[in-house]
Amino acid sequence: MSDESKKAPYIVPIGPNHPALKEPVMFTFEMEGEMVRDVDFAPGQTHRGIEWMGMRRNPVQIVHLTDRICGICGVSHTLAFARAVEQVTGIEVPERADYIRAIIAEFERIQSHLLWAGVAAHELGFDSLLHLTWRVREQSMDVIENLTGNRVNYGIVQVGGVRRDIVPEQHRIIEECLSTYEGLLGKLLNLFLDDKTITMRCRDCGVLSRKEALDLCTVGPTARASGVNVDLRQDYPYAAYGDLEVKAILPDQHLGETHGDVYDRIVVRLLEVGQSCQIIRQCLSEMPAGPFTAEEKLAKLLAICKKATGEAIGRVEAPRGECFHYVRMDGKEAPSTWKVKASSYSNLMSWIPMLRGEQIADIPIIVASIDPCLSCTDRVAVVRDGSSRILTKENLHRLSVEKTRRLQS
Amino acid sequence: MTLLGIATMGMWCILLSLFALAGGLFLLGVDRKLAAHMQARIGPPIRQPFIDVAKLLQKENIVPANAIPCLFHLAPVIALVSSIVVLFYLPVGSILPVLGVYGDLVLVMYLLAVPALAMVAGGFASGSPYATVGAQREMVTMIAYEFPLAIVVIGVAWRLGAAGLPLPFTLGTIAANPIWTLVGPVGFIGALLLLLVLAVVTPAELSRIPFDTQEAETELAGGLLVEYSGRNLAMFYLAQGVKTLVFAAVIIAIFFPWNLSGLLAMPPWLAWPADLLFFLVKSILVLFFAVTLVRVGMARFRINQVVSLYWVYLSVIGFLGLILLMADASLVTLGVVGA
């Protein structure tokens, strides 16, 4: 055994089902002792065929299907889809609806980030913190239920607006929840960031450098934690965000430096909870009066959608990052193409540089640190004639240049 | 020894084994309940571990295809038996160590390592990569905490020896002469440091958070125990309970050996059950501070952090305690400070 070369690396499979993974994905780790030498992963274990179902339905039905793409960021998918359809059909969304959409989206962000914080604590073996964060998360769930009627799968967004108004009596409930969270935020920051064991486990663990984050096109808190200043709410405002003050949260705002590690991802997500509270408060005070939907009658709405032709994309900053919906409609009841790109799709590849060189003990927290949402991400890949080819960055660039030329001529 | 003597001893051993099994599971239940309350949960009933064991005993006992069956089946038995045997050498309440004449604290230390070694053997025999990694971690953890543990044991026994007591390593001597009553103020601080070291060794010995790297549910899916099920898992679970009781008994014997009957005057028929109850209360307290409170308030360490914690920090604290005890002994001998 003295010969170094005889110590072959051994393979540790993690997944498709494993306590560290909340959703199925298959990891193959090449280990050397406790250290990860190399890693590969295979998503695609939990495909549900939602796009297939959607392309056999009309946009009003699909809106409720999009709620079910993700159990956590339901409203982000709905909003992205609705915005794509609104652009194709040319429906103008009333301003009040935009504000209500933003409020729900921010509440979703609060509950999603708190849920993630609990999961992260559990992955670290800190179950008390899991129970604490999930208990305080309940209040945001209650408010969401009060506003939309549902705890998950809200069903609030419709093409052209929202399905329920926020009445003045509800302002008090929202306000109460916000002040609770603003009071709690300091405590949560203290519990997560000043805890010795969490710092020991998360600092300089699962580092994703700014360059890697850019190269891999990561989005959302994963990218921001590496110091990439991206946030759709700030870069390409949608809904009411154009009127609101939204600045991307970067870890150096809180700590003065960016490491791009798991700790920074905790910092970004927790600070975003506070930011969401401020945004909701701003929305409430600036929300204009008026209708909350462009077209109340669904039959009329369907008729508009049926006539529409064209293509559009809807982009929304979901809690996990950019959520992207592409819709093409060609004058039929169902859209001819509907493509969903969940935020985790852009983030999954960042696992590889994060995990390389780390210890087995850090695998769960690093895997969880990008807040993966695998059932939202998984798609079927159809390989025609058994031949496969890889489109590199250069290929894609060439294709897009060709398309631009085509459009110009 | 007469036949009657052997029979009495055997009877005591059987009684103690039953007490160890029941008491261990009870302690696990108390631990779960206390942890739940600290996490703002209701938690399972205290009898839950008993229900779990009863259920596990009815379940299928699966042996993986690439396991080594004889070793795989033997490991849980060794773990359970060896952890029960330790209790025969320890005072439980006012019951003096049953086999006390045959072994002392050094033997107890060796025996404490056996359940862990059995788990390592079982882990390697499971033929699962998780169990293999878990077994490696268990060995590393053992190597890490054995040294501070040895410092505590030697420190206390050496101080008793320095006080002129015969046979300082026997549990009877240690329990009869609480270290606190022998030492001066300097030694008191030294003994406190050693108690701290022993308290920090406890969660590692019992593989609880933050030192449960070898089982680490979220990392290794149970690690050492991942392939175990049914009767074998039940035995490991029982062994876990017994180990909890035994380690509490070790801490009690070394640092808190007082009995209720020694403090309050009571009729002899009451002394025995009262002391046993008092022993259980003491073990719950020890368990609460050394295990429950720690596991509720901390995240899991990485294995390299475990090693550096024990080898560097706790060894230094242990040595400091040892040096203070030595200084105390020489001060007392010189007559500077009265004991």
XYZ file of C-alpha atoms in Angstrom:
748
model
C 0.000 0.000 0.000
C 3.045 2.247 0.143
C 2.809 2.853 -3.587
C 0.807 6.065 -4.067
C -0.567 4.983 -7.440
C -2.223 1.907 -5.937
C -4.497 4.061 -3.818
C -7.128 4.260 -6.507
C -9.777 6.909 -5.837
C -13.003 5.282 -4.754
C -16.429 6.202 -6.031
C -19.136 7.454 -3.685
C -22.539 7.702 -5.300
C -24.924 10.204 -3.779
C -28.407 10.040 -5.115
C -30.746 9.782 -6.891
C -32.266 9.649 -3.411
C -30.232 10.654 -0.400
C -31.057 12.517 2.817
C -28.862 15.401 1.688
C -30.927 15.898 -1.433
C -34.414 17.275 -1.218
C -35.079 16.298 -4.809
C -33.649 13.482 -6.915
C -30.357 14.034 -8.717
C -27.536 11.584 -9.198
C -24.043 12.552 -8.094
C -20.955 10.462 -8.673
C -18.074 11.516 -6.492
C -14.525 10.422 -7.085
C -13.068 10.519 -3.603
C -9.586 10.498 -2.214
C -9.965 9.855 1.489
C -12.399 12.511 2.622
C -11.600 14.809 -0.293
C -13.637 15.175 -3.463
C -11.276 14.721 -6.399
C -13.854 14.995 -9.127
C -17.592 15.045 -9.417
C -20.207 14.532 -12.057
C -23.949 14.735 -11.777
C -26.906 13.589 -13.785
C -30.150 15.492 -13.436
C -33.278 14.287 -15.194
C -34.542 11.967 -12.464
C -37.782 13.801 -11.865
C -39.185 14.896 -15.200
C -42.904 15.621 -15.111
C -43.723 16.717 -18.652
C -45.307 20.019 -17.680
C -44.457 21.721 -20.980
C -46.057 18.834 -22.856
C -49.221 19.243 -20.798
C -49.167 23.006 -21.329
C -48.932 22.804 -25.089
C -52.293 21.037 -25.108
C -54.019 23.759 -23.100
C -54.919 27.400 -23.544
C -52.973 30.196 -21.802
C -55.570 30.688 -19.059
C -55.257 27.044 -18.122
C -51.486 27.072 -18.410
C -51.273 29.913 -15.900
C -52.512 27.505 -13.246
C -50.212 24.792 -14.503
C -47.240 27.122 -14.085
C -48.137 27.482 -10.422
C -47.315 23.806 -10.095
C -43.906 23.901 -11.788
C -42.340 24.727 -8.458
C -43.830 24.316 -5.022
C -41.806 27.199 -3.634
C -41.559 29.789 -6.412
C -45.000 29.302 -7.884
C -45.731 32.946 -8.479
C -42.445 33.547 -10.281
C -43.242 30.994 -12.971
C -46.819 32.234 -13.274
C -45.651 35.789 -13.542
C -43.008 34.982 -16.152
C -45.520 33.063 -18.236
C -48.211 35.717 -17.880
C -45.763 38.425 -18.905
C -44.763 36.467 -22.018
C -48.387 35.968 -23.039
C -49.220 39.598 -22.271
C -46.450 40.695 -24.607
C -47.631 38.392 -27.395
C -51.252 39.469 -27.056
C -50.458 43.090 -26.340
C -52.523 43.198 -23.143
C -51.699 46.176 -20.955
C -51.574 45.209 -17.267
C -53.169 47.766 -14.887
C -50.708 49.437 -12.568
C -52.417 48.197 -9.437
C -52.049 44.608 -10.627
C -48.317 45.180 -11.108
C -48.010 46.270 -7.493
C -50.000 43.316 -6.202
C -47.833 40.993 -8.282
C -44.709 42.525 -6.793
C -46.046 42.171 -3.234
C -46.845 38.478 -3.706
C -43.507 37.882 -5.432
C -41.665 39.456 -2.507
C -43.595 37.435 0.065
C -42.674 34.393 -1.937
C -39.027 35.411 -1.751
C -39.261 35.820 2.025
C -40.762 32.384 2.577
C -38.434 30.748 0.076
C -35.284 32.199 1.620
C -36.421 31.283 5.131
C -37.193 27.773 3.956
C -33.732 27.577 2.426
C -32.074 28.881 5.584
C -33.781 26.103 7.551
C -32.666 23.465 5.064
C -29.116 24.808 5.153
C -29.090 24.600 8.952
C -30.337 21.026 8.765
C -27.644 20.083 6.265
C -25.092 21.391 8.734
C -26.638 19.258 11.465
C -28.048 22.311 13.256
C -31.619 21.178 13.689
C -32.600 23.770 16.288
C -32.068 26.494 13.728
C -34.123 24.517 11.212
C -37.052 24.399 13.608
C -36.680 28.070 14.505
C -36.541 29.374 10.927
C -39.395 27.186 9.781
C -41.491 28.396 12.672
C -40.955 32.059 11.784
C -41.570 31.208 8.131
C -45.124 30.251 9.000
C -46.138 33.873 9.397
C -45.303 34.696 5.781
C -47.213 31.598 4.692
C -50.201 32.818 6.685
C -50.068 36.226 5.031
C -49.771 34.628 1.597
C -52.802 32.506 2.414
C -54.663 35.619 3.515
C -53.776 37.469 0.306
C -54.209 34.692 -2.235
C -56.325 32.045 -0.542
C -53.597 29.399 -0.742
C -50.406 28.591 1.098
C -48.743 27.135 -1.989
C -49.841 27.151 -5.648
C -51.249 30.599 -5.061
C -53.332 30.896 -8.231
C -53.320 34.691 -7.912
C -51.779 35.781 -11.211
C -53.878 35.698 -14.357
C -52.965 36.829 -17.853
C -53.705 40.545 -17.800
C -53.567 41.101 -14.063
C -54.325 39.363 -10.795
C -57.388 37.513 -9.591
C -57.767 39.192 -6.195
C -57.330 42.698 -4.922
C -55.528 43.653 -1.709
C -58.119 45.494 0.396
C -57.222 48.092 3.097
C -58.049 45.637 5.908
C -55.262 43.403 4.678
C -52.690 46.179 4.926
C -52.691 45.786 8.685
C -51.990 42.041 8.472
C -49.164 42.633 6.003
C -47.749 45.433 8.118
C -47.790 43.225 11.222
C -45.908 40.472 9.415
C -43.345 42.902 8.016
C -42.555 44.445 11.363
C -42.190 40.974 12.899
C -39.696 40.026 10.226
C -37.784 43.259 10.460
C -37.505 42.667 14.191
C -36.432 39.074 13.654
C -33.907 39.752 10.933
C -31.226 40.965 13.317
C -31.712 37.841 15.412
C -31.544 35.574 12.370
C -28.422 37.307 11.063
C -26.883 36.918 14.484
C -27.821 33.235 14.748
C -26.555 32.322 11.301
C -23.590 34.607 10.830
C -22.133 34.909 14.311
C -22.462 31.251 15.223
C -19.017 29.740 15.590
C -19.878 26.324 14.174
C -21.706 27.723 11.145
C -18.815 30.058 10.393
C -16.361 27.161 10.727
C -18.343 25.039 8.320
C -19.342 27.648 5.747
C -16.481 30.124 5.477
C -14.323 29.412 2.415
C -16.324 26.300 1.714
C -17.769 25.719 -1.761
C -16.122 28.783 -3.253
C -17.334 29.995 -6.632
C -15.116 32.772 -7.914
C -16.585 35.812 -9.664
C -15.065 34.656 -12.957
C -16.513 31.163 -12.658
C -19.873 32.616 -11.720
C -19.827 34.742 -14.877
C -18.515 31.959 -17.130
C -21.165 29.528 -15.959
C -23.922 32.153 -16.317
C -25.118 31.630 -12.770
C -28.098 33.664 -11.656
C -29.761 34.933 -8.518
C -28.285 34.720 -5.023
C -25.674 32.206 -6.222
C -24.245 34.764 -8.646
C -24.666 37.701 -6.261
C -22.830 35.846 -3.490
C -19.851 35.612 -5.846
C -19.954 39.355 -6.343
C -21.755 39.445 -9.685
C -24.099 42.404 -9.673
C -27.157 40.856 -11.322
C -30.762 41.185 -10.298
C -33.529 41.318 -12.865
C -35.529 43.595 -10.586
C -32.748 46.138 -10.970
C -31.462 45.314 -14.471
C -34.693 44.672 -16.392
C -37.506 45.820 -14.106
C -40.879 44.159 -14.580
C -44.185 44.462 -12.712
C -43.872 47.408 -10.348
C -40.125 47.150 -9.835
C -39.401 50.008 -12.239
C -41.003 52.408 -9.754
C -39.367 50.879 -6.709
C -35.912 51.161 -5.314
C -34.255 47.791 -5.752
C -30.515 47.332 -5.569
C -28.907 43.929 -5.915
C -27.717 42.641 -2.546
C -24.050 41.758 -2.580
C -22.151 40.199 0.312
C -19.611 43.036 0.500
C -22.399 45.419 1.499
C -22.681 43.550 4.766
C -19.165 42.322 5.396
C -16.990 44.544 3.211
C -15.562 41.610 1.255
C -16.707 38.886 -1.101
C -15.524 35.308 -0.732
C -18.084 33.619 -2.971
C -18.490 30.814 -0.422
C -21.482 29.204 1.259
C -21.351 31.791 4.024
C -21.793 34.596 1.488
C -24.809 32.798 0.045
C -26.362 32.784 3.512
C -25.585 36.492 3.877
C -27.186 37.377 0.542
C -30.347 35.378 1.154
C -30.898 36.655 4.670
C -30.345 40.263 3.630
C -32.792 39.778 0.794
C -35.463 38.908 3.326
C -34.991 42.377 4.813
C -34.928 43.934 1.356
C -38.182 42.208 0.442
C -39.819 43.647 3.556
C -38.802 47.146 2.456
C -40.056 46.552 -1.092
C -43.442 45.341 0.140
C -43.738 48.346 2.421
C -42.905 50.646 -0.504
C -45.473 48.860 -2.672
C -48.179 49.283 -0.066
C -47.610 53.010 0.294
C -47.326 53.705 -3.438
C -49.971 51.322 -4.724
C -52.319 53.273 -7.026
C -56.074 52.730 -7.050
C -57.767 51.246 -10.074
C -58.688 47.922 -11.623
C -56.578 44.893 -10.828
C -57.071 43.100 -14.108
C -57.135 44.161 -17.736
C -59.852 41.733 -18.683
C -62.153 40.240 -16.096
C -64.141 37.991 -18.393
C -62.187 34.837 -19.107
C -64.045 34.113 -22.345
C -62.990 37.478 -23.735
C -59.425 36.935 -22.512
C -59.338 33.566 -24.243
C -60.595 35.097 -27.454
C -57.780 37.667 -27.363
C -55.212 34.938 -26.719
C -56.599 32.786 -29.541
C -56.127 35.567 -32.081
C -52.595 36.426 -31.007
C -49.586 35.461 -33.040
C -45.954 36.057 -32.210
C -43.349 35.113 -29.663
C -42.155 36.647 -26.438
C -40.121 35.907 -23.373
C -41.048 36.603 -19.773
C -38.261 36.983 -17.249
C -38.740 37.199 -13.523
C -36.276 37.296 -10.654
C -37.420 34.224 -8.741
C -35.984 33.593 -5.244
C -33.390 31.321 -6.869
C -32.545 33.624 -9.755
C -33.804 34.382 -13.203
C -36.848 32.393 -14.253
C -37.375 32.444 -17.994
C -40.442 31.539 -20.066
C -40.558 31.554 -23.842
C -43.978 31.450 -25.492
C -44.810 31.323 -29.195
C -48.415 31.539 -30.254
C -49.685 31.193 -33.796
C -53.380 31.950 -33.677
C -54.451 28.675 -32.125
C -55.908 27.965 -28.722
C -52.730 26.403 -27.339
C -49.324 28.011 -27.735
C -47.221 26.301 -30.347
C -44.121 26.466 -28.153
C -43.684 26.954 -24.445
C -40.231 26.667 -22.973
C -39.526 27.033 -19.285
C -36.056 27.599 -17.942
C -36.112 27.454 -14.161
C -33.422 29.381 -12.323
C -31.694 26.241 -11.073
C -30.929 25.256 -14.678
C -28.374 28.059 -14.833
C -26.976 27.303 -11.410
C -26.529 23.529 -11.450
C -23.227 23.600 -13.329
C -21.688 25.739 -10.594
C -21.758 22.619 -8.381
C -18.715 21.227 -10.181
C -16.187 23.992 -9.349
C -17.746 24.398 -5.883
C -17.459 20.730 -4.948
C -14.018 19.977 -6.371
C -11.427 19.741 -3.625
C -13.953 19.925 -0.782
C -14.644 17.303 1.870
C -17.476 14.770 1.987
C -18.805 16.603 5.011
C -19.364 19.723 2.928
C -21.196 18.047 0.070
C -24.708 18.476 1.527
C -24.352 22.143 2.378
C -22.641 22.990 -0.927
C -25.292 21.140 -2.906
C -27.985 22.938 -0.938
C -26.242 26.299 -1.138
C -27.453 27.060 -4.660
C -30.982 26.203 -3.489
C -31.517 23.671 -6.273
C -35.003 23.140 -7.586
C -34.657 20.017 -9.659
C -38.181 19.082 -10.601
C -38.573 22.598 -12.032
C -35.398 22.154 -14.046
C -35.670 18.676 -15.473
C -36.557 18.418 -19.157
C -36.584 15.582 -21.594
C -33.866 15.621 -24.196
C -34.904 14.013 -27.467
C -31.955 12.756 -29.450
C -32.829 12.638 -33.160
C -31.453 9.687 -35.184
C -29.243 8.740 -32.265
C -26.783 11.481 -33.205
C -25.749 14.057 -30.654
C -23.797 17.253 -31.016
C -22.730 19.858 -28.539
C -23.321 23.518 -29.220
C -20.376 25.424 -27.860
C -20.382 29.060 -26.895
C -18.931 29.914 -30.335
C -21.677 27.965 -32.122
C -24.373 29.726 -30.151
C -22.803 33.086 -30.796
C -22.657 32.380 -34.535
C -26.306 31.263 -34.541
C -27.454 34.379 -32.756
C -25.497 36.630 -35.123
C -27.108 34.829 -38.070
C -30.544 35.319 -36.542
C -29.950 39.023 -35.979
C -28.889 39.382 -39.622
C -32.021 37.525 -40.716
C -34.211 39.829 -38.673
C -32.474 42.922 -40.016
C -32.869 41.959 -43.676
C -15.144 -18.318 45.173
C -18.044 -20.425 46.287
C -20.839 -21.525 43.962
C -23.214 -19.273 45.851
C -20.935 -16.301 45.313
C -20.836 -16.905 41.582
C -24.617 -17.295 41.503
C -25.159 -14.028 43.401
C -22.761 -12.249 41.117
C -24.525 -13.683 38.073
C -27.869 -12.560 39.396
C -26.554 -9.057 39.963
C -25.165 -8.994 36.448
C -28.513 -9.993 34.953
C -30.337 -7.382 37.028
C -27.837 -4.710 36.042
C -28.099 -5.672 32.371
C -31.862 -5.263 32.472
C -31.431 -1.951 34.258
C -28.872 -0.874 31.642
C -31.182 -1.701 28.734
C -34.234 -0.026 30.237
C -32.322 2.904 31.712
C -30.436 3.501 28.472
C -33.598 3.642 26.387
C -35.206 5.850 29.019
C -32.264 8.270 28.812
C -32.545 8.366 25.026
C -36.232 9.173 25.373
C -35.532 11.941 27.874
C -32.856 13.332 25.569
C -35.260 13.443 22.629
C -37.994 15.039 24.680
C -35.707 17.708 26.129
C -34.210 18.494 22.719
C -37.691 18.768 21.235
C -38.783 21.218 23.897
C -35.706 23.348 23.347
C -36.496 23.413 19.629
C -40.086 24.490 20.312
C -41.470 21.101 19.342
C -43.635 18.733 21.329
C -41.410 15.759 20.581
C -42.062 12.057 20.903
C -43.196 10.487 24.176
C -40.412 9.379 26.510
C -41.242 5.727 25.825
C -40.609 6.247 22.092
C -37.195 4.453 22.099
C -38.896 1.382 23.603
C -41.504 1.497 20.831
C -38.751 1.896 18.247
C -36.852 -1.123 19.529
C -40.010 -3.242 19.685
C -40.776 -2.280 16.110
C -37.238 -2.875 14.865
C -37.207 -6.346 16.421
C -40.181 -7.305 14.249
C -38.630 -5.989 11.057
C -36.782 -7.912 8.403
C -33.045 -8.202 8.975
C -31.457 -7.443 5.625
C -27.873 -8.431 4.866
C -26.399 -6.690 1.811
C -25.132 -8.952 -0.952
C -21.533 -7.755 -0.664
C -21.386 -7.767 3.128
C -19.399 -10.249 5.201
C -22.340 -11.918 6.969
C -20.612 -13.339 10.071
C -18.895 -10.055 10.920
C -21.994 -8.090 9.949
C -24.115 -10.069 12.435
C -21.443 -10.259 15.119
C -20.783 -6.507 15.341
C -24.118 -5.462 16.928
C -23.890 -8.288 19.485
C -20.366 -7.282 20.510
C -21.374 -3.630 20.692
C -24.340 -4.355 22.940
C -22.626 -6.886 25.172
C -19.464 -4.865 25.656
C -21.373 -1.731 26.530
C -23.426 -3.631 29.116
C -20.322 -5.237 30.571
C -18.804 -1.826 31.321
C -21.608 -1.192 33.768
C -20.538 -4.223 35.867
C -17.332 -2.363 36.705
C -19.040 0.900 37.616
C -20.904 1.895 40.768
C -24.597 2.415 40.094
C -26.209 4.368 42.912
C -25.233 2.585 46.093
C -24.657 -0.695 44.234
C -20.919 -1.158 44.337
C -19.205 -2.370 41.157
C -20.264 -6.003 40.816
C -17.036 -7.104 39.180
C -15.059 -4.302 40.844
C -12.426 -6.648 42.193
C -11.559 -7.822 38.674
C -11.017 -4.521 36.953
C -10.452 -0.818 37.409
C -10.848 2.452 35.527
C -8.202 1.490 32.962
C -10.207 -1.594 32.051
C -13.333 0.559 31.792
C -11.501 2.810 29.345
C -10.569 -0.159 27.192
C -14.081 -1.565 27.351
C -15.534 1.790 26.328
C -13.575 1.537 23.100
C -14.991 -1.889 22.249
C -18.521 -0.839 21.120
C -16.971 1.757 18.836
C -14.592 -0.832 17.420
C -17.495 -3.228 16.904
C -19.288 -0.501 14.975
C -16.186 0.068 12.867
C -16.008 -3.657 12.111
C -19.711 -3.727 11.277
C -19.312 -0.671 9.061
C -16.448 -2.159 7.095
C -18.322 -5.462 6.852
C -21.390 -3.772 5.366
C -19.704 -3.294 2.018
C -21.250 0.125 1.465
C -19.197 3.203 0.612
C -21.164 5.274 3.141
C -20.473 2.755 5.882
C -16.808 2.579 4.881
C -16.416 6.341 5.095
C -18.338 6.272 8.379
C -16.063 3.554 9.757
C -12.964 5.510 8.807
C -14.367 8.579 10.506
C -15.297 6.601 13.621
C -11.703 5.379 13.908
C -10.330 8.868 13.463
C -12.776 10.225 16.038
C -11.782 7.493 18.494
C -8.108 8.253 18.078
C -8.949 11.911 18.609
C -10.922 11.641 21.837
C -9.084 8.771 23.531
C -6.145 10.977 24.391
C -8.044 13.703 26.292
C -10.097 10.929 27.949
C -6.896 9.247 29.124
C -5.629 12.539 30.514
C -8.768 12.890 32.637
C -8.618 9.361 33.965
C -4.925 9.518 34.769
C -5.207 13.007 36.229
C -7.932 12.061 38.699
C -6.351 8.743 39.669
C -2.927 10.317 40.083
C -4.354 12.967 42.420
C -6.044 10.279 44.504
C -2.759 8.380 44.617
C -0.922 11.546 45.641
C -3.399 11.948 48.497
C -2.085 8.641 49.818
C -5.065 6.480 48.934
C -4.331 2.860 48.044
C -5.425 1.536 44.644
C -6.357 4.924 43.134
C -7.514 3.402 39.838
C -10.239 1.206 41.355
C -13.715 2.602 40.879
C -14.520 1.845 44.506
C -11.760 4.174 45.701
C -12.656 6.877 43.196
C -16.337 6.781 44.104
C -15.696 6.696 47.830
C -13.368 9.700 47.707
C -14.826 12.442 45.519
C -11.976 14.392 43.963
C -13.493 17.714 45.093
C -13.073 16.842 48.789
C -9.376 16.021 48.386
C -8.118 19.071 46.566
C -7.387 22.645 47.492
C -8.571 25.657 45.448
C -5.924 25.193 42.739
C -6.783 21.534 42.356
C -10.454 22.443 42.322
C -9.915 24.495 39.176
C -7.834 21.659 37.723
C -10.607 19.169 38.436
C -13.144 21.530 36.874
C -11.039 21.656 33.699
C -10.856 17.863 33.621
C -14.633 17.703 34.058
C -14.980 20.051 31.097
C -12.746 17.815 29.000
C -14.748 14.735 29.969
C -18.002 16.558 29.152
C -16.719 17.442 25.677
C -15.540 13.880 25.093
C -19.055 12.612 25.893
C -20.841 13.600 22.646
C -18.002 12.127 20.588
C -18.062 8.883 22.572
C -21.820 8.706 22.045
C -21.556 9.948 18.430
C -23.950 12.826 18.857
C -23.944 16.254 17.207
C -21.507 18.058 16.836
C -19.300 14.942 16.747
C -21.603 12.558 14.912
C -19.559 12.677 11.708
C -19.481 8.874 11.529
C -23.254 8.660 11.246
C -24.018 12.131 9.829
C -27.518 11.657 8.496
C -27.333 14.376 5.860
C -23.857 13.410 4.665
C -23.569 9.645 4.938
C -27.219 8.705 5.365
C -26.447 7.038 8.679
C -22.830 6.138 7.875
C -21.807 3.089 9.873
C -25.379 2.011 10.366
C -26.599 2.617 6.827
C -26.950 -1.051 5.882
C -28.263 -2.228 9.232
C -31.923 -2.979 9.721
C -34.260 -4.999 11.887
C -32.811 -6.910 14.802
C -29.231 -5.815 14.177
C -30.172 -2.143 14.113
C -32.233 -2.641 17.262
C -29.144 -4.029 18.982
C -27.043 -1.071 17.897
C -29.799 1.217 19.122
C -29.872 -0.566 22.474
C -26.093 -0.361 22.613
C -26.380 3.381 21.999
C -28.754 3.663 24.957
C -26.573 1.548 27.218
C -23.483 3.502 26.175
C -25.268 6.716 27.110
C -26.060 5.333 30.559
C -22.562 3.921 30.968
C -20.819 7.127 30.052
C -23.065 9.071 32.387
C -22.134 6.501 35.050
C -18.426 7.060 34.352
C -18.778 10.827 34.758
C -20.871 10.332 37.890
C -18.389 7.848 39.368
C -15.426 10.134 38.792
C -16.904 13.523 39.547
C -20.312 13.191 41.236
C -20.210 9.989 43.274
C -22.403 11.187 46.163
C -25.397 9.095 47.132
C -28.643 10.240 48.630
C -28.237 7.774 51.493
C -24.885 9.357 52.312
C -26.386 12.843 52.472
C -29.694 12.146 54.208
C -30.412 9.733 56.989
C -32.812 7.073 55.743
C -33.775 3.522 56.599
C -31.660 0.887 54.797
C -34.609 -0.540 52.807
C -35.172 2.899 51.270
C -31.523 3.689 50.587
C -31.108 1.289 47.671
C -34.037 2.444 45.475
C -33.541 6.072 46.508
C -29.897 5.954 45.428
C -30.825 4.315 42.154
C -33.363 7.050 41.449
C -30.820 9.674 42.456
C -28.362 8.030 40.073
C -30.874 8.301 37.244
C -31.503 11.970 38.063
C -27.764 12.603 38.040
C -27.373 10.831 34.709
C -30.215 12.885 33.211
C -28.464 16.045 34.394
C -25.117 14.906 32.997
C -26.793 13.907 29.752
C -28.617 17.211 29.533
C -25.512 19.349 29.893
C -23.037 17.163 28.017
C -25.227 15.903 25.196
C -28.669 17.439 24.769
C -27.737 21.064 25.288
C -24.703 20.736 23.041
C -26.455 18.939 20.218
C -29.280 21.448 20.198
C -26.974 24.427 20.084
C -24.395 23.413 17.526
C -23.841 22.374 13.930
C -21.920 19.256 12.979
C -18.133 19.562 12.721
C -16.048 18.308 9.856
C -13.850 15.362 10.745
C -10.642 17.431 10.535
C -12.198 20.003 12.865
C -13.071 17.210 15.315
C -9.483 16.014 15.332
C -7.942 19.433 15.822
C -10.446 20.247 18.567
C -9.554 17.146 20.561
C -5.862 16.923 19.849
C -5.083 20.584 20.285
C -7.626 22.422 22.385
C -8.905 19.694 24.680
C -5.505 18.119 25.176
C -4.130 21.504 26.195
C -7.033 22.060 28.585
C -6.553 18.539 29.930
C -2.847 19.057 30.494
C -3.554 22.367 32.174
C -5.971 20.597 34.510
C -3.370 17.900 35.153
C -0.681 20.466 35.941
C -3.026 22.314 38.300
C -3.781 19.043 40.086
C -0.052 18.327 40.400
C 0.598 21.819 41.706
C -2.236 21.360 44.150
C -0.810 18.051 45.365
C 2.586 19.580 46.045
C 1.005 22.604 47.760
C -1.041 20.335 50.006
C 2.033 18.226 50.809
C 3.999 21.346 51.657
C 1.160 22.372 53.917
C 0.684 25.763 52.260
C -2.985 25.138 51.665
C -4.935 22.748 53.807
C -7.031 20.176 52.048
